[in-house]
Short mmCIF file of C-alpha atoms in Angstrom, two decimals:
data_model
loop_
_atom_site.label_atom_id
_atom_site.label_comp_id
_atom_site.label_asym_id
_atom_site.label_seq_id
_atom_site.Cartn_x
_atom_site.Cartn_y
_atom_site.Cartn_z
CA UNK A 1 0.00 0.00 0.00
CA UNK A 2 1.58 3.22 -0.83
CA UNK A 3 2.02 5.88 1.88
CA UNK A 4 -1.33 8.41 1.91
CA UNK A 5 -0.71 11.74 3.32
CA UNK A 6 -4.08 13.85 4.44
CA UNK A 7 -3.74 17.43 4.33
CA UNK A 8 -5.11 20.80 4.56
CA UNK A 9 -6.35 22.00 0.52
CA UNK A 10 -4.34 25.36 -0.07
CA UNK A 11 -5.24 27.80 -2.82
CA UNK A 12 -2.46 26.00 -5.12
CA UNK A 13 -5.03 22.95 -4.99
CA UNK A 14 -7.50 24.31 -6.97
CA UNK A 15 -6.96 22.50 -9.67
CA UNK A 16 -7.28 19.52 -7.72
CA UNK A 17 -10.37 20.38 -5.39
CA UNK A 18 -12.30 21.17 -8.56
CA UNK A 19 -11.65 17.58 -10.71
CA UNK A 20 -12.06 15.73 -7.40
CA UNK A 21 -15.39 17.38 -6.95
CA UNK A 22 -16.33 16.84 -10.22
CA UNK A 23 -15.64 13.46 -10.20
CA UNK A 24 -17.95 12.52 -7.33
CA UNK A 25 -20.07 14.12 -9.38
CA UNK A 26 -19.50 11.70 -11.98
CA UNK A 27 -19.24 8.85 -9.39
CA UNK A 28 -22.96 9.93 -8.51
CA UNK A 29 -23.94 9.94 -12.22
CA UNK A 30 -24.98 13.17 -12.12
CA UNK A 31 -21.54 14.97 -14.18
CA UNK A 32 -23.62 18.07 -15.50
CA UNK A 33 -24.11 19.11 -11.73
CA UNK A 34 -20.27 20.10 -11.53
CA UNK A 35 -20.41 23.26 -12.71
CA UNK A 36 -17.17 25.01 -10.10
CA UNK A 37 -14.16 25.70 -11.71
CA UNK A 38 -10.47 26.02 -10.02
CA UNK A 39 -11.31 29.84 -10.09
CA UNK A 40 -14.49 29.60 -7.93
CA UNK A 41 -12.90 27.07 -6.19
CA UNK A 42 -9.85 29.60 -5.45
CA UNK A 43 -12.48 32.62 -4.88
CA UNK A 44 -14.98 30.42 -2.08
CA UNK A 45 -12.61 28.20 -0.42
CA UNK A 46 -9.39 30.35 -0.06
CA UNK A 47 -10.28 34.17 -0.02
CA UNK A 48 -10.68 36.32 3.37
CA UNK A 49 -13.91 34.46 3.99
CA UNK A 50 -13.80 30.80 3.22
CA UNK A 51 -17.16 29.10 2.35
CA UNK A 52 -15.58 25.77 2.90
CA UNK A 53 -12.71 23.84 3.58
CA UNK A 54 -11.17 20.69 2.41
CA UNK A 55 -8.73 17.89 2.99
CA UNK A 56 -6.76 15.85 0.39
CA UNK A 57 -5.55 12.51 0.54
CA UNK A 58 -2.53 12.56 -1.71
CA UNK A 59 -0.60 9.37 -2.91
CA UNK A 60 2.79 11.02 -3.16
CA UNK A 61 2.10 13.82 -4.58
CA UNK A 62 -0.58 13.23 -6.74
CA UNK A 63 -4.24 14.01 -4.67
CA UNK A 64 -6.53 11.07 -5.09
CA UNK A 65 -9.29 11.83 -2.76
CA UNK A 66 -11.17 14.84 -1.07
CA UNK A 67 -13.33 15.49 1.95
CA UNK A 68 -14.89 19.31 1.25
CA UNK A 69 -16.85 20.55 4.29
CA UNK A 70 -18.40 24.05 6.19
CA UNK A 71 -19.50 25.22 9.34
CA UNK A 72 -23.64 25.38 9.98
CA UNK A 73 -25.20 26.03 13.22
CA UNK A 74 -27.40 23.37 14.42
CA UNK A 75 -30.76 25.91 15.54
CA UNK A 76 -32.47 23.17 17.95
CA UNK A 77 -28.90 21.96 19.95
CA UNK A 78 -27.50 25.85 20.09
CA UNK A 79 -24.43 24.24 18.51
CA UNK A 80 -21.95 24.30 15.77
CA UNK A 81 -21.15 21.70 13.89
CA UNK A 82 -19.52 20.74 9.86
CA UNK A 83 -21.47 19.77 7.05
CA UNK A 84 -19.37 17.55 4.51
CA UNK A 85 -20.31 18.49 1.22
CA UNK A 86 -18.45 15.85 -0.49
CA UNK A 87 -16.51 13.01 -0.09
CA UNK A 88 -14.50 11.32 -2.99
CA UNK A 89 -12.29 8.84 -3.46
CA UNK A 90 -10.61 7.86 -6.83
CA UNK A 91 -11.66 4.19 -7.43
CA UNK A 92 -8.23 3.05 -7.91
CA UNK A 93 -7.24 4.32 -4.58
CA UNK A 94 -10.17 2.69 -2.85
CA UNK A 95 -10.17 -0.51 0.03
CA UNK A 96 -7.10 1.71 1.80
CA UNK A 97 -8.43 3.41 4.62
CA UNK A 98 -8.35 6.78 2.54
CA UNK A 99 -12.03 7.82 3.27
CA UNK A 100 -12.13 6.95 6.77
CA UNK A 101 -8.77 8.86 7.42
CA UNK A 102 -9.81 12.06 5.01
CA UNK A 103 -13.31 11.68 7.34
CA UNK A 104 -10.79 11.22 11.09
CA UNK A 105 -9.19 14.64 9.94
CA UNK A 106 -12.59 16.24 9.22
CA UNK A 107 -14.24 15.04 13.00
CA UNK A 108 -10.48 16.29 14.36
CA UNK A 109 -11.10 19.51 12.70
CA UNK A 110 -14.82 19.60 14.40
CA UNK A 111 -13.80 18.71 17.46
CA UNK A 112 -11.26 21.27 17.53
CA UNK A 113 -13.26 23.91 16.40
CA UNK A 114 -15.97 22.74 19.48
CA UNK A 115 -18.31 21.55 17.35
CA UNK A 116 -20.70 19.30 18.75
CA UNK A 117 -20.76 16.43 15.51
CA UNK A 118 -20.59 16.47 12.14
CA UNK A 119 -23.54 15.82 9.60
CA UNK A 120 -24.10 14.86 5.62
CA UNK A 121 -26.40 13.87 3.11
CA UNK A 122 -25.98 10.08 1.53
CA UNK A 123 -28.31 8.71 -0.83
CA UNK A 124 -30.64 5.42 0.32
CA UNK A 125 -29.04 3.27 -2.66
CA UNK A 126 -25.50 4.79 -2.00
CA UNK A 127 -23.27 1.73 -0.66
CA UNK A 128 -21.42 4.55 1.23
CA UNK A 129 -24.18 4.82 3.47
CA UNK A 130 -22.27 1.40 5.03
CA UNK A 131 -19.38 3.21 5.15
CA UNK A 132 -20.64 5.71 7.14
CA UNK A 133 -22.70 3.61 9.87
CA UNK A 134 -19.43 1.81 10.58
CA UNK A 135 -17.87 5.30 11.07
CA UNK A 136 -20.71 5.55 14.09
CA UNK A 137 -22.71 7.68 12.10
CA UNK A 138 -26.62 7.57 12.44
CA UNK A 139 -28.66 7.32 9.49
CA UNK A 140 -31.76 8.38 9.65
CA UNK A 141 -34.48 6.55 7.54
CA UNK A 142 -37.45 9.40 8.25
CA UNK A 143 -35.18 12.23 6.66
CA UNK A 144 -35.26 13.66 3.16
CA UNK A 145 -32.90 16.65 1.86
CA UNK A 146 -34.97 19.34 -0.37
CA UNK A 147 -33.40 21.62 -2.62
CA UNK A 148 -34.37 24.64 -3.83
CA UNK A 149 -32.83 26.20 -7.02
CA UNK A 150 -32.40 27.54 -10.39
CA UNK A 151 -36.27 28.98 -11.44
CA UNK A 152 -38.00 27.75 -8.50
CA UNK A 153 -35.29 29.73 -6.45
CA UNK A 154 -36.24 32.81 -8.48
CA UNK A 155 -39.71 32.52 -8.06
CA UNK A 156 -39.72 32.38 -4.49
CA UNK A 157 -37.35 35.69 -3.69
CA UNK A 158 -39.56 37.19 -5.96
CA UNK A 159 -42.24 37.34 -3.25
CA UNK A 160 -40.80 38.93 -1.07
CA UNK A 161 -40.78 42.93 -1.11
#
């Protein structure tokens, strides 16, 4: 097994962070949803405001898997707490620990940070869903994630005045 180092994503990653992310979205079958680019990826993730952060597993030098996350505030616990937005591993570099480690340094970084867990959204017919159970993580069965965008999105702010 070659040697996996996990480590903070740095502006110079861009590149990276943006084919990773478009690959899950490949993974997921869903390819036209990857719409970021190593610029928005540079202008969210590393300017004076991030919008999220990200670790990279890298096999050498060469990143082969991602874990992208933010902070939210959990309303009903008064807590904080990260949201991973994504979490990818190249297939070839899959069966070696790398998503459980990229996931260890993303509940390190909550923990530091004093948040009180970490959350994220997995599909019913996603085999990750395993994955993450063994982690500890609790699936719930009576939850749904809703999404609104594009014209819908419009529609909506347009009643307000």
């Amino acid at each position: 097994m070659a040697e996996i180092l996990i480590r903070p994503a740095h502006a110079a990653d861009a590149d990276s962070v943006a084919r990773l992310i478009a690959a899950n979205a490949g993974f997921h079958g869903k390819p036209e949803m990857a719409k970021l680019t190593p610029g928005s990826v540079r202008r969210d993730g590393f300017g004076a405001e991030p919008l999220f952060w990200a670790y990279l597993a890298e096999n050498h030098t060469e990143p082969v898997g991602i874990a992208q996350f933010y902070f939210i505030y959990r309303g009903w616990t008064g807590s904080r707490a990260i949201y991973v937005s994504d979490l990818f591993v190249e297939e070839a570099a899959r069966g070696q620990g790398i998503g459980r480690r990229l996931m260890a340094a993303v509940a390190r970084r909550a923990k530091e940070a004093g948040c009180g867990g970490l959350s994220l959204g997995v599909r019913n017919d996603n085999p990750a869903r395993h994955f993450y159970e063994r982690l500890g993580m609790s699936v719930y069965a009576d939850s749904v994630s809703c999404r609104l965008e594009g014209e819908a999105l419009a529609r909506l702010a347009a009643e307000i005045d």
